[in-house]
mmCIF file of C-alpha atoms in Angstrom:
data_model
loop_
_atom_site.group_PDB
_atom_site.id
_atom_site.type_symbol
_atom_site.label_atom_id
_atom_site.label_comp_id
_atom_site.label_asym_id
_atom_site.label_seq_id
_atom_site.Cartn_x
_atom_site.Cartn_y
_atom_site.Cartn_z
ATOM 1 C CA MET A 202 -38.115 23.755 15.906
ATOM 2 C CA ARG A 203 -35.597 26.402 14.978
ATOM 3 C CA PHE A 204 -33.021 25.838 12.293
ATOM 4 C CA GLY A 205 -29.837 27.551 13.237
ATOM 5 C CA ILE A 206 -26.243 26.983 14.046
ATOM 6 C CA ARG A 207 -27.041 24.523 16.847
ATOM 7 C CA ASN A 208 -28.953 22.153 14.572
ATOM 8 C CA TRP A 209 -26.380 22.232 11.773
ATOM 9 C CA GLY A 210 -24.447 19.317 13.348
ATOM 10 C CA PHE A 211 -27.295 16.975 12.397
ATOM 11 C CA GLY A 212 -27.184 18.240 8.795
ATOM 12 C CA LYS A 213 -23.454 17.683 8.604
ATOM 13 C CA ALA A 214 -23.986 14.025 9.479
ATOM 14 C CA VAL A 215 -26.984 13.440 7.207
ATOM 15 C CA LEU A 216 -25.730 15.245 4.097
ATOM 16 C CA PRO A 217 -22.749 12.907 3.401
ATOM 17 C CA LEU A 218 -24.945 9.854 3.992
ATOM 18 C CA CYS A 219 -27.508 11.109 1.485
ATOM 19 C CA ALA A 220 -24.773 11.895 -1.051
ATOM 20 C CA ALA A 221 -23.261 8.412 -0.625
ATOM 21 C CA ALA A 222 -26.669 6.786 -1.074
ATOM 22 C CA LEU A 223 -27.350 8.767 -4.249
ATOM 23 C CA LEU A 224 -23.931 7.988 -5.737
ATOM 24 C CA SER A 225 -24.220 4.281 -5.039
ATOM 25 C CA ALA A 226 -27.733 4.218 -6.477
ATOM 26 C CA CYS A 227 -26.574 5.696 -9.791
ATOM 27 C CA GLY A 228 -23.823 3.099 -10.230
ATOM 28 C CA PHE A 229 -20.888 5.430 -9.583
ATOM 29 C CA HIS A 230 -17.680 3.668 -8.533
ATOM 30 C CA LEU A 231 -14.275 5.106 -7.829
ATOM 31 C CA ARG A 232 -11.769 4.063 -10.428
ATOM 32 C CA GLY A 233 -9.418 1.551 -8.849
ATOM 33 C CA GLU A 234 -6.171 0.072 -10.017
ATOM 34 C CA VAL A 235 -6.087 -2.552 -12.737
ATOM 35 C CA LYS A 236 -6.342 -6.175 -11.635
ATOM 36 C CA LEU A 237 -3.672 -8.034 -13.570
ATOM 37 C CA ALA A 238 -3.872 -11.596 -14.852
ATOM 38 C CA PRO A 239 -0.988 -13.906 -13.935
ATOM 39 C CA SER A 240 0.306 -13.643 -17.510
ATOM 40 C CA MET A 241 0.845 -9.907 -17.001
ATOM 41 C CA GLN A 242 2.479 -9.976 -13.558
ATOM 42 C CA ARG A 243 5.935 -9.588 -15.128
ATOM 43 C CA VAL A 244 5.788 -7.027 -17.863
ATOM 44 C CA ALA A 245 8.006 -4.879 -20.051
ATOM 45 C CA VAL A 246 6.813 -1.483 -21.210
ATOM 46 C CA VAL A 247 8.295 -0.884 -24.651
ATOM 47 C CA SER A 248 7.929 2.529 -26.243
ATOM 48 C CA SER A 249 9.109 4.273 -29.388
ATOM 49 C CA GLU A 250 10.099 7.044 -26.940
ATOM 50 C CA PRO A 251 12.192 5.011 -24.474
ATOM 51 C CA ALA A 252 12.967 8.014 -22.260
ATOM 52 C CA GLY A 253 9.472 9.471 -22.545
ATOM 53 C CA GLN A 254 7.174 10.395 -19.692
ATOM 54 C CA LEU A 255 4.381 8.165 -21.029
ATOM 55 C CA ARG A 256 6.507 5.029 -20.636
ATOM 56 C CA ARG A 257 7.455 5.994 -17.069
ATOM 57 C CA SER A 258 3.831 6.772 -16.181
ATOM 58 C CA VAL A 259 2.589 3.420 -17.516
ATOM 59 C CA GLU A 260 5.389 1.586 -15.676
ATOM 60 C CA ASP A 261 4.454 3.357 -12.429
ATOM 61 C CA ALA A 262 0.770 2.471 -12.900
ATOM 62 C CA MET A 263 1.667 -1.164 -13.614
ATOM 63 C CA LYS A 264 3.781 -1.294 -10.429
ATOM 64 C CA ARG A 265 0.830 0.086 -8.430
ATOM 65 C CA ALA A 266 -1.301 -2.681 -9.973
ATOM 66 C CA GLY A 267 1.162 -5.278 -8.666
ATOM 67 C CA ALA A 268 3.278 -5.950 -11.749
ATOM 68 C CA THR A 269 7.024 -6.366 -11.771
ATOM 69 C CA ILE A 270 8.717 -4.343 -14.497
ATOM 70 C CA ALA A 271 11.253 -6.470 -16.373
ATOM 71 C CA ALA A 272 13.284 -6.374 -19.547
ATOM 72 C CA PRO A 273 11.610 -7.891 -22.614
ATOM 73 C CA GLY A 274 12.222 -11.601 -22.882
ATOM 74 C CA GLU A 275 10.764 -15.054 -22.457
ATOM 75 C CA GLY A 276 8.012 -15.264 -19.850
ATOM 76 C CA VAL A 277 7.522 -11.489 -19.783
ATOM 77 C CA GLY A 278 4.389 -9.765 -21.055
ATOM 78 C CA GLU A 279 4.826 -6.651 -23.155
ATOM 79 C CA ILE A 280 2.959 -3.403 -23.438
ATOM 80 C CA ARG A 281 4.113 -2.028 -26.770
ATOM 81 C CA MET A 282 3.540 1.650 -27.449
ATOM 82 C CA THR A 283 4.694 2.558 -30.930
ATOM 83 C CA ALA A 284 4.260 5.714 -32.985
ATOM 84 C CA VAL A 285 4.154 7.803 -29.798
ATOM 85 C CA GLY A 286 3.994 11.474 -30.675
ATOM 86 C CA VAL A 287 2.340 14.836 -30.374
ATOM 87 C CA GLN A 288 1.430 16.849 -33.419
ATOM 88 C CA THR A 289 0.350 20.489 -33.411
ATOM 89 C CA LEU A 290 -1.996 21.563 -36.197
ATOM 90 C CA VAL A 291 -3.666 24.844 -37.052
ATOM 91 C CA GLY A 292 -7.252 24.743 -35.828
ATOM 92 C CA SER A 293 -8.600 28.024 -37.160
ATOM 93 C CA VAL A 294 -7.420 31.164 -38.878
ATOM 94 C CA GLY A 295 -8.912 34.603 -38.305
ATOM 95 C CA GLY A 296 -9.989 37.170 -40.873
ATOM 96 C CA ASN A 297 -6.537 38.726 -40.731
ATOM 97 C CA ALA A 298 -5.009 35.409 -41.933
ATOM 98 C CA ARG A 299 -3.428 34.755 -38.539
ATOM 99 C CA VAL A 300 -3.774 31.597 -36.489
ATOM 100 C CA ASN A 301 -6.399 31.844 -33.732
ATOM 101 C CA GLU A 302 -6.505 28.245 -32.550
ATOM 102 C CA PHE A 303 -4.226 25.211 -32.493
ATOM 103 C CA ASN A 304 -5.057 21.535 -32.039
ATOM 104 C CA MET A 305 -2.596 19.222 -30.299
ATOM 105 C CA ILE A 306 -3.028 15.549 -31.156
ATOM 106 C CA TYR A 307 -1.356 12.897 -28.990
ATOM 107 C CA HIS A 308 -1.136 9.569 -30.807
ATOM 108 C CA VAL A 309 -0.062 6.128 -29.576
ATOM 109 C CA ASP A 310 -0.344 2.732 -31.252
ATOM 110 C CA LEU A 311 -0.872 0.184 -28.473
ATOM 111 C CA GLU A 312 -0.326 -3.566 -28.604
ATOM 112 C CA ILE A 313 -0.371 -5.979 -25.653
ATOM 113 C CA VAL A 314 1.340 -9.378 -25.621
ATOM 114 C CA ASP A 315 1.045 -11.745 -22.642
ATOM 115 C CA SER A 316 3.918 -13.687 -21.070
ATOM 116 C CA ALA A 317 3.253 -16.689 -23.337
ATOM 117 C CA GLY A 318 3.862 -14.515 -26.407
ATOM 118 C CA LYS A 319 0.177 -14.419 -27.373
ATOM 119 C CA THR A 320 -1.103 -11.078 -28.659
ATOM 120 C CA VAL A 321 -4.072 -10.218 -26.441
ATOM 121 C CA LEU A 322 -4.636 -6.770 -27.953
ATOM 122 C CA GLU A 323 -3.845 -6.223 -31.617
ATOM 123 C CA LYS A 324 -2.160 -2.942 -32.438
ATOM 124 C CA GLN A 325 -4.711 -0.169 -32.242
ATOM 125 C CA PRO A 326 -4.410 3.594 -32.188
ATOM 126 C CA ILE A 327 -5.326 5.767 -29.230
ATOM 127 C CA GLU A 328 -5.620 9.486 -29.894
ATOM 128 C CA GLN A 329 -6.390 12.474 -27.763
ATOM 129 C CA THR A 330 -6.973 15.987 -29.024
ATOM 130 C CA ARG A 331 -6.794 19.286 -27.171
ATOM 131 C CA SER A 332 -7.470 22.705 -28.615
ATOM 132 C CA PHE A 333 -6.056 25.963 -27.385
ATOM 133 C CA THR A 334 -6.410 29.518 -28.559
ATOM 134 C CA PHE A 335 -3.475 31.596 -29.651
ATOM 135 C CA ASP A 336 -3.462 35.116 -28.277
ATOM 136 C CA GLN A 337 -1.084 37.181 -30.381
ATOM 137 C CA THR A 338 -0.632 39.657 -27.547
ATOM 138 C CA GLN A 339 0.617 36.797 -25.333
ATOM 139 C CA ALA A 340 2.751 34.987 -27.910
ATOM 140 C CA ALA A 341 5.600 34.489 -25.427
ATOM 141 C CA GLY A 342 3.384 32.268 -23.252
ATOM 142 C CA THR A 343 2.384 29.900 -26.044
ATOM 143 C CA GLY A 344 5.332 27.529 -25.529
ATOM 144 C CA ALA A 345 4.603 27.234 -21.807
ATOM 145 C CA GLN A 346 0.920 26.653 -22.562
ATOM 146 C CA GLN A 347 1.824 23.864 -24.984
ATOM 147 C CA ASP A 348 4.096 22.263 -22.361
ATOM 148 C CA VAL A 349 1.282 22.243 -19.792
ATOM 149 C CA ILE A 350 -1.166 20.769 -22.302
ATOM 150 C CA ARG A 351 1.382 18.127 -23.341
ATOM 151 C CA ARG A 352 1.950 17.051 -19.706
ATOM 152 C CA GLU A 353 -1.815 16.813 -19.163
ATOM 153 C CA MET A 354 -2.178 14.774 -22.338
ATOM 154 C CA GLU A 355 0.649 12.424 -21.281
ATOM 155 C CA ARG A 356 -1.071 11.846 -17.945
ATOM 156 C CA ASP A 357 -4.418 11.251 -19.659
ATOM 157 C CA MET A 358 -2.810 8.945 -22.232
ATOM 158 C CA ALA A 359 -1.240 6.831 -19.471
ATOM 159 C CA GLN A 360 -4.712 6.471 -17.938
ATOM 160 C CA ALA A 361 -6.166 5.557 -21.345
ATOM 161 C CA VAL A 362 -3.491 2.862 -21.786
ATOM 162 C CA MET A 363 -4.286 1.474 -18.328
ATOM 163 C CA ARG A 364 -8.016 1.426 -19.156
ATOM 164 C CA LYS A 365 -7.204 -0.577 -22.309
ATOM 165 C CA ILE A 366 -5.136 -3.015 -20.239
ATOM 166 C CA ASP A 367 -8.002 -3.285 -17.752
ATOM 167 C CA SER A 368 -10.538 -3.985 -20.525
ATOM 168 C CA VAL A 369 -8.279 -6.698 -21.954
ATOM 169 C CA GLU A 370 -7.843 -8.239 -18.493
ATOM 170 C CA ARG A 371 -11.622 -8.238 -17.934
ATOM 171 C CA ARG A 372 -12.253 -9.802 -21.339
ATOM 172 C CA LEU A 373 -9.677 -12.533 -20.725
ATOM 173 C CA SER A 374 -11.007 -13.375 -17.263
ATOM 174 C CA GLN A 375 -14.531 -14.071 -18.548
#
């Protein structure tokens, strides 16, 4: 039997099947949307940055999960994100006493209250840190680099908030 171009069609069919079998055997699952409890079907996303991208991203994710976004009030669950902020700190300094590396820290205090007014997740901090090097020959690009990192961190933080909501929902449904 010759292995060549003609026999590659068989390999194209078998290779994805083998990959799927291996992935399912190791317990890998695609991350799906959060399954919301009835007490979180109507929810308000409250943030210390009301016009911030994080609030909009969490609202969009909640809508995809089937929630209706509402104003805070009676019968409405709340996702409270306080102390939302990004801080840039010096990570390392070179021998010439100039900054070589910065650390960006994105911090959110998260609290979740269901529609009955019961706190289902006490306020707890979520932090993400990213490091980036500072090239003094490319100093003009540093601001743009920080903007890109901040957008990535906002996206990742929205996913972290949704994972917290999912873990609370799983805990409550048991």
